[in-house]
Coordinates of C-alpha atoms and ligand atoms in Angstrom, one line a residue:
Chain A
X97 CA -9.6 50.2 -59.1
X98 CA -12.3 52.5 -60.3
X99 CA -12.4 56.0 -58.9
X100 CA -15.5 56.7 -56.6
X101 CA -18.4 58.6 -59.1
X102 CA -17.6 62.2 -59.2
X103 CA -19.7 64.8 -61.1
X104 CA -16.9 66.2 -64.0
X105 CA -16.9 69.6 -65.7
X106 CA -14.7 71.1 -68.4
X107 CA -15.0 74.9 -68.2
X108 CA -13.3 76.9 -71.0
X109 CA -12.6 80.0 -68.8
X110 CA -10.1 80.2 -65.7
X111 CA -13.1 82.6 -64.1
X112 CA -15.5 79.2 -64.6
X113 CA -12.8 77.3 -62.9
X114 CA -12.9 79.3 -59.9
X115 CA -16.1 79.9 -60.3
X116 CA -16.9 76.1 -59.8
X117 CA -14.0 75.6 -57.3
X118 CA -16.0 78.4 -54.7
X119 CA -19.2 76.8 -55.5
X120 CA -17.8 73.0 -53.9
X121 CA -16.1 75.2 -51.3
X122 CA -13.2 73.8 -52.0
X123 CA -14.0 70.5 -52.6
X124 CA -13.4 70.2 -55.6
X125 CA -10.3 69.0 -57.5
X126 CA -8.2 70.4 -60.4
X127 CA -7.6 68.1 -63.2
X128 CA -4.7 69.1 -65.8
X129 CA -2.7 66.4 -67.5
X130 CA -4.0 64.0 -64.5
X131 CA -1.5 62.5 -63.5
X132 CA -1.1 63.0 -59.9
X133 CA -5.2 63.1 -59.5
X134 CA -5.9 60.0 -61.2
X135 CA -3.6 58.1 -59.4
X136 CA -4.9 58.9 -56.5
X137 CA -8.8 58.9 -57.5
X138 CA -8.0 55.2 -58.6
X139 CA -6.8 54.4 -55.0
X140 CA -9.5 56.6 -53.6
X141 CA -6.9 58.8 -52.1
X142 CA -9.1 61.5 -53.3
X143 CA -12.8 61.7 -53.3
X144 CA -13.6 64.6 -54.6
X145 CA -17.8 65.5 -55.7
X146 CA -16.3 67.5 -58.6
X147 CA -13.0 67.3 -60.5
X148 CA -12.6 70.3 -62.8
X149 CA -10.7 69.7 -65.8
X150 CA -8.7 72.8 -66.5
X151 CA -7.8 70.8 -69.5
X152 CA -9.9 72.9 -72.1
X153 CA -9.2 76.7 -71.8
X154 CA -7.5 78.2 -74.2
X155 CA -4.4 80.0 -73.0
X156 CA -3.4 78.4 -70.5
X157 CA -0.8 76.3 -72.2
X158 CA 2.4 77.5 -74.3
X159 CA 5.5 78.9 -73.8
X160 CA 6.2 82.6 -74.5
X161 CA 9.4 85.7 -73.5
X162 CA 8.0 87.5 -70.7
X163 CA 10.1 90.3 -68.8
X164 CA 13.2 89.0 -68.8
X165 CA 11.9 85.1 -68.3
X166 CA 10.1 82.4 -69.6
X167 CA 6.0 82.2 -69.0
X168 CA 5.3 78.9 -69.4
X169 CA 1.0 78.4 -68.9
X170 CA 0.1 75.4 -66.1
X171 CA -1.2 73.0 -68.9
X172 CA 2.1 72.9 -71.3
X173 CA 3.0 69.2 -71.0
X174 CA 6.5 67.9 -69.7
X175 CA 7.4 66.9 -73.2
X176 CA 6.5 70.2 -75.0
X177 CA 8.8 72.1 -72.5
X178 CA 11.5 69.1 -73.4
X179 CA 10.4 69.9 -77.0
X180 CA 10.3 73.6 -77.0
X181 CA 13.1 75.7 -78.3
X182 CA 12.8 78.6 -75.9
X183 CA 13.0 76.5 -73.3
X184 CA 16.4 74.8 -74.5
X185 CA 17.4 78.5 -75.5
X186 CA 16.8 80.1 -72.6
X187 CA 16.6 78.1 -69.7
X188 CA 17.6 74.6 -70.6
X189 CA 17.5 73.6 -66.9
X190 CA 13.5 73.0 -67.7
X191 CA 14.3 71.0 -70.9
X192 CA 16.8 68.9 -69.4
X193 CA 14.5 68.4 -66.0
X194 CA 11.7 67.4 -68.1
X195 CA 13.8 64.9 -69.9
X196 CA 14.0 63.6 -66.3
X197 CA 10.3 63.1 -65.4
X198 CA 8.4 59.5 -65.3
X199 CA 8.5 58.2 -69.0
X200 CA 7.6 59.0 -72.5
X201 CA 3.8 58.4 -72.0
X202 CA 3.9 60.4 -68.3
X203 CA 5.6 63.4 -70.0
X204 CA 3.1 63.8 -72.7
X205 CA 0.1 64.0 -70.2
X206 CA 2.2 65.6 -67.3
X207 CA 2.3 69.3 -67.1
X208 CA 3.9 72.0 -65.0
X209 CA 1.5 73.8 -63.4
X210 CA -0.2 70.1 -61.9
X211 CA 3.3 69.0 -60.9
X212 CA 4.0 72.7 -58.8
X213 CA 0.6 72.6 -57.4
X214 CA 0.6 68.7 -56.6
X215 CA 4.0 69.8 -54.3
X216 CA 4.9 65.8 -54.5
X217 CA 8.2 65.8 -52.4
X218 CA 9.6 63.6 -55.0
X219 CA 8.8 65.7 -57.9
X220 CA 11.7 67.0 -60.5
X221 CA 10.1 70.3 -61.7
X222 CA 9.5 71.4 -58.5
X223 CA 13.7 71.9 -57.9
X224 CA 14.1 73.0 -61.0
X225 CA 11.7 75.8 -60.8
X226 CA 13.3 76.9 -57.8
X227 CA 16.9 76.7 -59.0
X228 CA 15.7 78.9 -61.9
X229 CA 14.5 81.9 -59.5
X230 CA 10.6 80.9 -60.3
X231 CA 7.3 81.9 -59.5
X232 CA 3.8 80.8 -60.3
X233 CA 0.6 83.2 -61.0
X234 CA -2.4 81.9 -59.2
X235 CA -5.9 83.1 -59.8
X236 CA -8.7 82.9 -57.0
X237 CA -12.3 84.9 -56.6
X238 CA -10.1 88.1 -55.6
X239 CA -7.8 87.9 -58.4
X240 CA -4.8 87.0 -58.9
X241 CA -1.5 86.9 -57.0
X242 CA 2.1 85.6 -57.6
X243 CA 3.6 83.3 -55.5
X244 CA 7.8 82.8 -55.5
X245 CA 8.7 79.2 -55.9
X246 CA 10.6 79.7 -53.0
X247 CA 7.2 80.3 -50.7
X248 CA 5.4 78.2 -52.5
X249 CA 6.0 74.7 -51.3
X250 CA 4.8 74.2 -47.6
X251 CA 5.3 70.8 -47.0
X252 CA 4.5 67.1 -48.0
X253 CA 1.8 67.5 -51.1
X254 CA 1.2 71.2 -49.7
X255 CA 1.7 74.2 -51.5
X256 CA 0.8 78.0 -50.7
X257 CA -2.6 77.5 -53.1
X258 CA -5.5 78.6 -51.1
X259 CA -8.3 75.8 -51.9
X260 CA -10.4 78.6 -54.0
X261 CA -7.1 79.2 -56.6
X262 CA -6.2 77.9 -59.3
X263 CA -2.3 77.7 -60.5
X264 CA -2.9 79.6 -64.4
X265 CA 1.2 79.8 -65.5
X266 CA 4.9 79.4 -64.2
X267 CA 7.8 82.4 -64.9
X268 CA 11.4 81.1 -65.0
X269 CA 14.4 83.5 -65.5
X270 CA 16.5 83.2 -68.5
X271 CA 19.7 81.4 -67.9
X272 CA 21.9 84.8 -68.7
X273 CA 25.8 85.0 -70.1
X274 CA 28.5 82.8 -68.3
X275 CA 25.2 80.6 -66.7
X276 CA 25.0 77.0 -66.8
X277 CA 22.3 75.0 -65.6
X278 CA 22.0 71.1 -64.6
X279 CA 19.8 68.6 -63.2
X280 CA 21.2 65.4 -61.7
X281 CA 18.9 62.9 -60.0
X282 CA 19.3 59.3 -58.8
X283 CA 15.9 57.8 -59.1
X284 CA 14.0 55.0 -57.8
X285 CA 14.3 52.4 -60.1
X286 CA 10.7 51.4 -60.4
X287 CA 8.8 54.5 -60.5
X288 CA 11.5 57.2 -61.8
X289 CA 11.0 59.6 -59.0
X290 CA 13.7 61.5 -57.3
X291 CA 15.4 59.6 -54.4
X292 CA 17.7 62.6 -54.8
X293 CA 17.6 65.0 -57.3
X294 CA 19.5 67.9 -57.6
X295 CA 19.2 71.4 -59.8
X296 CA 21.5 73.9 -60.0
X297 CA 21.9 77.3 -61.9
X298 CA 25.4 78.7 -61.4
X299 CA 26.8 82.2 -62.9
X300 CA 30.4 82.9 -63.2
X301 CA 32.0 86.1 -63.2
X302 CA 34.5 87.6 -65.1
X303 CA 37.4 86.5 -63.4
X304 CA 35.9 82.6 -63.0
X305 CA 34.6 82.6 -59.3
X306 CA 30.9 82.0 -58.4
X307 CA 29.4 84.9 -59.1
X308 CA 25.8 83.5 -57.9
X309 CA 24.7 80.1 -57.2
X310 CA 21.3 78.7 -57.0
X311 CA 20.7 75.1 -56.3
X312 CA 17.5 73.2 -55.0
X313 CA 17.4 69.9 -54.1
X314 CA 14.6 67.6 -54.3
X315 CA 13.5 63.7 -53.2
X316 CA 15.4 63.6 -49.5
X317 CA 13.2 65.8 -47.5
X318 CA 9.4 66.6 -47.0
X319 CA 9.3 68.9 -49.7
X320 CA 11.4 71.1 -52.7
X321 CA 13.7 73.4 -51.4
X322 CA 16.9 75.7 -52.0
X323 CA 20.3 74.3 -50.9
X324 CA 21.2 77.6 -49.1
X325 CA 24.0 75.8 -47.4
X326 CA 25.7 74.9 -50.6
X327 CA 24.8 78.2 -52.0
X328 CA 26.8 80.1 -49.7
X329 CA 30.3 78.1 -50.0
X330 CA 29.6 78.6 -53.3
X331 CA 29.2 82.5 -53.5
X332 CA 32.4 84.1 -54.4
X333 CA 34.9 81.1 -55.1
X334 CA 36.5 79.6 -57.3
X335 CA 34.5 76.7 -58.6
X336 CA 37.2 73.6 -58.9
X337 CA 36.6 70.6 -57.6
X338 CA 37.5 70.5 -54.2
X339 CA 35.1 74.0 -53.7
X340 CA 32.4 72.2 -55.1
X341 CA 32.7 68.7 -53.0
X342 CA 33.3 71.0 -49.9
X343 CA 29.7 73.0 -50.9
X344 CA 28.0 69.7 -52.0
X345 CA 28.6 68.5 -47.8
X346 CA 25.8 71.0 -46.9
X347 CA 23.0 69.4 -49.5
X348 CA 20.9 68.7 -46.5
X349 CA 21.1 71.2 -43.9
X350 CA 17.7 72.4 -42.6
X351 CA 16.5 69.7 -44.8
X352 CA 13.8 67.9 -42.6
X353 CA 15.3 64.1 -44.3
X354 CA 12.8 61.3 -44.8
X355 CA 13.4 57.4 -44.8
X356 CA 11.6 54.8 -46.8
X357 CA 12.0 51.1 -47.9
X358 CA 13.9 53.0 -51.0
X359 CA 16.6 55.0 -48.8
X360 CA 17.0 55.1 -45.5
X361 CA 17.7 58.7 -44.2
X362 CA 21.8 58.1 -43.6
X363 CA 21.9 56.9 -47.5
X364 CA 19.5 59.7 -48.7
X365 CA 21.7 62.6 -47.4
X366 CA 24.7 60.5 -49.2
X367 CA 22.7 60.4 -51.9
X368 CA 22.5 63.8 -52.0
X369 CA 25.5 65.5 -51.2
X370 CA 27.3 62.5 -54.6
X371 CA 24.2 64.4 -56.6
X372 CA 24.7 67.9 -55.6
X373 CA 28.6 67.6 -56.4
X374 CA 27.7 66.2 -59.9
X375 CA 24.7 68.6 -60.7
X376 CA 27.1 71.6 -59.6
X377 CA 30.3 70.2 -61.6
X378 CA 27.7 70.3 -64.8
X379 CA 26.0 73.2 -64.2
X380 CA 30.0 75.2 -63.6
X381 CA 31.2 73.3 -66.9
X382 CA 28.3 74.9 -69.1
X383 CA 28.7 78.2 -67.4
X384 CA 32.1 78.3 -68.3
X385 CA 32.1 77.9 -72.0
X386 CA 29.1 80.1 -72.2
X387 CA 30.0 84.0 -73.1
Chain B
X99 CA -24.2 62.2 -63.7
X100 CA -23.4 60.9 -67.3
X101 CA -22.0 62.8 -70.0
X102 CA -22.3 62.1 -73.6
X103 CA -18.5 62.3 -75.5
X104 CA -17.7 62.0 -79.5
X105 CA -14.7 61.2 -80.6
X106 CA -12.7 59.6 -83.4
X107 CA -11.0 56.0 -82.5
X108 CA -9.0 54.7 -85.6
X109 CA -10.9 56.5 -87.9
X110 CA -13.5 56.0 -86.9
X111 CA -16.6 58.8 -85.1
X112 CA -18.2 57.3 -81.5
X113 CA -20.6 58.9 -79.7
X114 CA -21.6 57.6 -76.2
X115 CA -23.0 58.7 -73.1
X116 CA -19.9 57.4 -70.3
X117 CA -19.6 58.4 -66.4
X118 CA -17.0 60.9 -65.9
X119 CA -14.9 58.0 -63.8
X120 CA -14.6 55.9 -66.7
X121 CA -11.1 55.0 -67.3
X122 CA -10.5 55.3 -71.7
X123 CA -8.7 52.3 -71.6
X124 CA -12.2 50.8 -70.0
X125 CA -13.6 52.6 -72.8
X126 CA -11.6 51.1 -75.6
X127 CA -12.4 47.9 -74.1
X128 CA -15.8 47.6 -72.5
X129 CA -17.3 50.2 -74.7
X130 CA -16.0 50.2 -78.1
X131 CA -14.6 46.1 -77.9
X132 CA -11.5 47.3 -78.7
X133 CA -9.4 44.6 -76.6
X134 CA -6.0 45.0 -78.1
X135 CA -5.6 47.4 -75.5
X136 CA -4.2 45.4 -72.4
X137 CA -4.5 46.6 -69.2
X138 CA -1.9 45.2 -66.3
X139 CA -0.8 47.3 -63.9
X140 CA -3.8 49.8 -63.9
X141 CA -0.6 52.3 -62.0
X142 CA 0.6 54.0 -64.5
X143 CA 3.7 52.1 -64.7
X144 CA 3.6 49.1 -66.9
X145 CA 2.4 50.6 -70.1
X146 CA 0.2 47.7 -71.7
X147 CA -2.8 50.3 -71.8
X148 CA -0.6 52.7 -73.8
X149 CA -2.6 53.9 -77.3
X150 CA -2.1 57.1 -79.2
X151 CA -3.8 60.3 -78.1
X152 CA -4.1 63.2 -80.8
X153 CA -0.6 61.8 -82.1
X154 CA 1.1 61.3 -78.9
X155 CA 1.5 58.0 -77.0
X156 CA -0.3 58.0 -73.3
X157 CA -1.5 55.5 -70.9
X158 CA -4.9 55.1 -71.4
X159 CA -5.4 53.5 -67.4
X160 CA -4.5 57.2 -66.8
X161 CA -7.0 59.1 -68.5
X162 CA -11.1 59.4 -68.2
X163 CA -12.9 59.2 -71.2
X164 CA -14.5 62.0 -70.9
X165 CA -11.1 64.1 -71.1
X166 CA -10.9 62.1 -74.8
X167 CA -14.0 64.3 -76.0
X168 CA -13.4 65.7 -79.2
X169 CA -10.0 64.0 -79.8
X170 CA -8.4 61.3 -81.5
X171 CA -7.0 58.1 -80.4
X172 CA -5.6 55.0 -82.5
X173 CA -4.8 52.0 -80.5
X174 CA -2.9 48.7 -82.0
X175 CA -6.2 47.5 -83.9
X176 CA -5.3 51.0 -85.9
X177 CA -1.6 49.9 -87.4
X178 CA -2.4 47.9 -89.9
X179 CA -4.2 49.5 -93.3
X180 CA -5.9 46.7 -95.7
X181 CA -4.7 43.9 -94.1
X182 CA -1.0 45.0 -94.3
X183 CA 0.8 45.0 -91.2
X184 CA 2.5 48.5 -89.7
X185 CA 6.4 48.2 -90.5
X186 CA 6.1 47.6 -86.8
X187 CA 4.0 45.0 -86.3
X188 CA 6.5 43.2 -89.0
X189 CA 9.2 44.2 -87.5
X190 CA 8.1 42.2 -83.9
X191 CA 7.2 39.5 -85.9
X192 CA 10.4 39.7 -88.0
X193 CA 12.6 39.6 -84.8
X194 CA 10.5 37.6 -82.6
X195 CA 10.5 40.9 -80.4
X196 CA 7.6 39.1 -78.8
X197 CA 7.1 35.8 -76.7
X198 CA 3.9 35.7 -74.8
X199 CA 2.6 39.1 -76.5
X200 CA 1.0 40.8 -73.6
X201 CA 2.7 43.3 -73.6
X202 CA 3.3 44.2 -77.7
X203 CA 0.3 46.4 -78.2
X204 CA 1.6 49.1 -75.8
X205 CA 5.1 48.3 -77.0
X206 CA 4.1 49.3 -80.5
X207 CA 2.5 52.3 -79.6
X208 CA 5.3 53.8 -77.3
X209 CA 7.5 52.6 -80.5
X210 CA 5.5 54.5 -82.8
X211 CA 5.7 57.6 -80.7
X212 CA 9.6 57.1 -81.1
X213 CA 9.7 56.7 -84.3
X214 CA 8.0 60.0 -85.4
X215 CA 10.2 62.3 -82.8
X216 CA 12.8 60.2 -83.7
X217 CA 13.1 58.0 -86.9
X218 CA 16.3 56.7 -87.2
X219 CA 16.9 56.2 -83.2
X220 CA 20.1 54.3 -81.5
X221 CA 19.4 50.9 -79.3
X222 CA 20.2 53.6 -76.4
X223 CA 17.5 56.2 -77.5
X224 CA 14.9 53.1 -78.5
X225 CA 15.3 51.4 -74.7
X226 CA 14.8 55.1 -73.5
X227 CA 12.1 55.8 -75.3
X228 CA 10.2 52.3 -74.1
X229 CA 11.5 52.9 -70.2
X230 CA 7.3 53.0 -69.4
X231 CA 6.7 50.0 -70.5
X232 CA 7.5 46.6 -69.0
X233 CA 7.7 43.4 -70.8
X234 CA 8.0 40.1 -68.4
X235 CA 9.2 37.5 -71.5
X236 CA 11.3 39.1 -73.7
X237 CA 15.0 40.5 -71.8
X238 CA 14.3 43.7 -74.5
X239 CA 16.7 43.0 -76.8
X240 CA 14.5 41.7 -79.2
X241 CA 11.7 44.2 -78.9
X242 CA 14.8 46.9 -79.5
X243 CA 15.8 44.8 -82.7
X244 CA 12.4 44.8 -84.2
X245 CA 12.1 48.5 -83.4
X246 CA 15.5 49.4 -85.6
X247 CA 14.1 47.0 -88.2
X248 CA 10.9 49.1 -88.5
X249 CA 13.0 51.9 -88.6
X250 CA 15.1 50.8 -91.6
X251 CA 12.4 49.8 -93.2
X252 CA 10.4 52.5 -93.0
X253 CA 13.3 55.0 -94.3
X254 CA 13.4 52.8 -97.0
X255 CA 9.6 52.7 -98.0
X256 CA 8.7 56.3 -96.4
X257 CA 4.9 55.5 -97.1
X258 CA 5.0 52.0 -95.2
X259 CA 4.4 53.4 -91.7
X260 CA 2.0 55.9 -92.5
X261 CA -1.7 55.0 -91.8
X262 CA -4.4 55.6 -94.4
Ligands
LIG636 S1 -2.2 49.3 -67.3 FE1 -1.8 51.4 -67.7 S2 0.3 51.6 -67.3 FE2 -0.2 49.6 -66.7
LIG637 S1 6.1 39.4 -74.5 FE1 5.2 38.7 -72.7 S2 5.2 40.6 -71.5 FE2 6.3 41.1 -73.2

C-alpha cells in the first residue's frame, strides 16, 4: 500500500532536526534506516504531515572508544556494528545481536538508534543494550540529556523520548577481563523477531563465581527489560549448570508476559527460561577463557 | 509537495521530480521502466524488490526514493556488461537454480551482496545469507548450487563478476 502523502525533509544538522520536530509539534516522524516507519507508513499506522530523515547529518553514524565504552551514533546500521571491529573487540554482545536481527537486506538499512527509539517489544538490540549497561544521548530544544537503557523503555513501542527529541548516539560498556557476553533467541520463523531472546553479560571473579551478572530478556513481555530475578541467583555463585538452570526459572518475574497466535503466554515463559539457561551457559563459557 | 532527486541507476544519471511517498522500487519500475525489479510481498519480507544500494543489498519496497538522492543503485538489469551474463546469472542458469523466475532478480542481488563480504561462502553461510528472500518453486537447493558455482567461477576469472 502506498503511504498517505507526507511533506519530507532531509536536514543536515541535529539542531534542524529538532528544529523541524518543534515546528510540527511533535508530529512529525524520525526517519533513520526506515525500517520500522515505513512499515508502518505503508499500512498507514503512521500518518505523519512530516517525516524527517535524519538520514543525512554527518556524525551521527560510526563507532568510536568513549570513556570506558563504546559510542556508537543512532544511524550506524545493524551490519556495520556486525561488521565493525570495535564492536567484536570490545563488546561482541552488539556484533553477535546484530548478527541476530531480521535478514541481510534489513541489517543494512536497520540502525541502532531507530531500533532503541522504535522500543518494538520484540526487538534484539533493545536487550542487548541493556545487558551491556547502556545508555542513549538524546537531543531536544533544551539540550541534551542521557537516558539509561534501563529507564528508557516504557512500554509497548514507548520509550522515555519526549516527542521534541531526537535519539543522536548509544554508549555501551566494554565487555572487561574474565567477561563473556551472549545472545540467544528463538525467533518467529516468518519474520525473525524475538519470541524469546535472551542477552546476557556475565563477569567472573578470580576464584570462578559470578562476580556480576547482567541479563535482559526480550520478545515475552510488553517491552525490553533486565532479568533481575536471574541476576540475583546469579551474584556470587558458582556458575555450573545446575546454578544457571536454577537462575534461568526466574526469566519472567515482573515480566508483564504477552500471548499471540506465535506463543501462547505458558509457552513464552518456557521459552524463555530454555533461552535464558543457554544465553547464560555461553555468555559463563566465554567469560571463563577470557583473562 | 514534490521534490526533485538525481541519482545514478546502473550507471546511469536520472533526475526527476518524485513525491516523498514514493516507494524506490515504484521508482525503478514506474519511473525509470526498470521492471526486473519484482515486487511481491510489498512487507519487507519476501525480498523480490531487493537491488543494490551504494554497494549494499536492500529492499527497495522499504525505501522512498527520495532517501536514494545522491546515491547509487544497480538492480538485475545492471549484471550483465556487453551482453555477457554476471557469473551469477550463469550460474542460475547453469544449475537451473530457477523455475518460474520470480523470484531470481532479488536472489541475485542478495547473492551478490554475499559474495563480496564473503566470496568463497559454505551452503550454510549462502542459505544464511538469502534467509530474506523467499522463493515458492525452487526447495533452495538449487539456487544455493548456482550460488557456489558463481563463486568458483569467479575465483577462477577474478574479473568475471566485476561490472564495467
Ligand atoms: S516486495 Fe520488498 S520484500 Fe517483498
Ligand atoms: S523460482 Fe519461482 S519463486 Fe523462485
Amino acid at each position: 500500500m502506498f503511504p498517505v502523502e507526507f511533506e519530507y525533509e532531509a536536514p543536515t544538522t541535529v539542531e534542524e532536526a529538532i528544529r523541524l520536530l518543534a515546528e510540527s509539534g511533535g508530529e512529525a516522524k524520525i526517519l533513520a534506516g526506515g525500517h520500522s516507519l515505513l512499515p508502518m507508513l505503508k499500512l498507514r499506522l503512521a500518518q505523519p504531515p512530516l517525516v524527517i530523515d535524519i538520514g543525512r547529518i554527518a556524525g551521527l553514524s560510526g563507532v568510536s572508544e568513549q570513556d570506558g565504552g563504546l559510542r556508537i551514533g543512532a544511524t550506524t546500521t545493524e551490519t556495520a556494528i556486525q561488521d565493525s571491529e570495535l564492536v567484536q573487540r570490545l563488546c561482541p554482545l552488539l556484533s553477535e545481536t546484530a548478527a541476530h536481527i531480521g535478514d541481510q537486506q534489513v541489517r543494512n538499512r536497520g540502525t541502532i538508534g531507530g531500533t532503541l527509539a522504535h522500543g518494538d517489544p520484540a526487538a534484539d538490540m533493545t536487550a542487548a543494550v541493556l545487558a551491556a549497561g547502556g545508555s542513549v544521548t538524546v537531543q531536544g530544544p533544551n539540550g541534551e540529556r542521557t537516558i539509561p537503557a534501563d529507564d528508557l523503555f516504557l512500554d509497548m513501542m514507548t520509550t522515555a523520548l519526549e516527542p521534541d527529541e531526537v535519539l543522536t548516539s548509544v554508549w555501551v560498556q566494554t565487555e572487561g577481563p574474565r567477561t563473556g557476553s551472549a545472545y540467544e533467541k528463538f525467533a518467529n520463523a516468518a519474520s525473525g523477531y524475538a519470541i524469546a531472546g535472551v542477552a546476557s553479560v556475565i563477569t567472573l571473579a578470580a576464584d570462578g563465581t559470578v562476580a556480576r551478572a547482567r541479563i535482559a530478556i526480550t520478545g515475552v513481555g510488553s517491552k525490553a527489560t533486565r532479568a533481575s530475578g536471574v541476576e540475583a541467583a546469579l551474584q556470587g555463585k558458582r556458575a555450573d549448570d545446575q546454578t544457571i538452570a536454577a537462575a534461568a526459572e526466574h526469566a519472567v518475574e515482573g515480566v508483564d508476559l504477552i500471548g499471540d497466535l506465535h506463543a501462547d503466554e505458558s509457552y513464552r515463559e518456557h521459552l524463555a527460561k530454555v533461552i535464558a539457561r543457554r544465553s547464560i551457559q555461553r555468555a559463563v563459557g566465554r567469560a571463563a577463557t577470557k583473562s | 509537495m514534490t521534490r526533485i532527486i538525481t541519482l545514478r541507476v546502473n550507471g546511469k544519471s536520472y533526475e526527476n521530480e518524485v513525491s516523498p511517498r514514493l516507494l524506490l522500487v515504484h521508482y525503478l519500475r514506474d519511473v525509470l521502466g526498470l521492471t526486473g525489479t519484482h515486487i511481491a510481498c510489498d512487507t519487507s519480507q519476501c525480498g523480490a524488490c531487493t537491488v543494490m544500494f551504494n554497494g549494499e543489498s536492500v529492499k527497495s519496497c522499504t525505501m522512498l526514493a527520495v532517501q536514494a538522492d545522491g546515491g547509487e543503485v544497480k538492480t538485475v538489469e545492471g549484471l550483465a556488461t556487453n551482453g555477457k551474463l554476471h557469473p551469477l546469472q550463469q550460474g542460475f542458469w547453469e544449475k537451473h537454480g530457477l523455475q518460474c523466475g520470480f523470484c531470481t532478480p532479488g536472489m541475485l542481488m542478495s547473492s551478490l551482496n554475499l559474495l563480496q563480504r564473503n566470496p568463497d561462502p559454505t551452503p550454510d553461510e549462502i542459505r544464511h545469507a538469502l534467509e530474506g528472500n523467499l522463493c515458492r518453486c525452487t526447495g533452495y537447493q538449487n539456487i544455493v548450487a548456482a550460488v557456489q558455482w558463481a563463486a568458483q567461477e569467479m575465483k577462477a576469472k577474478p574479473a568475471a563478476g566485476v561490472a564495467e
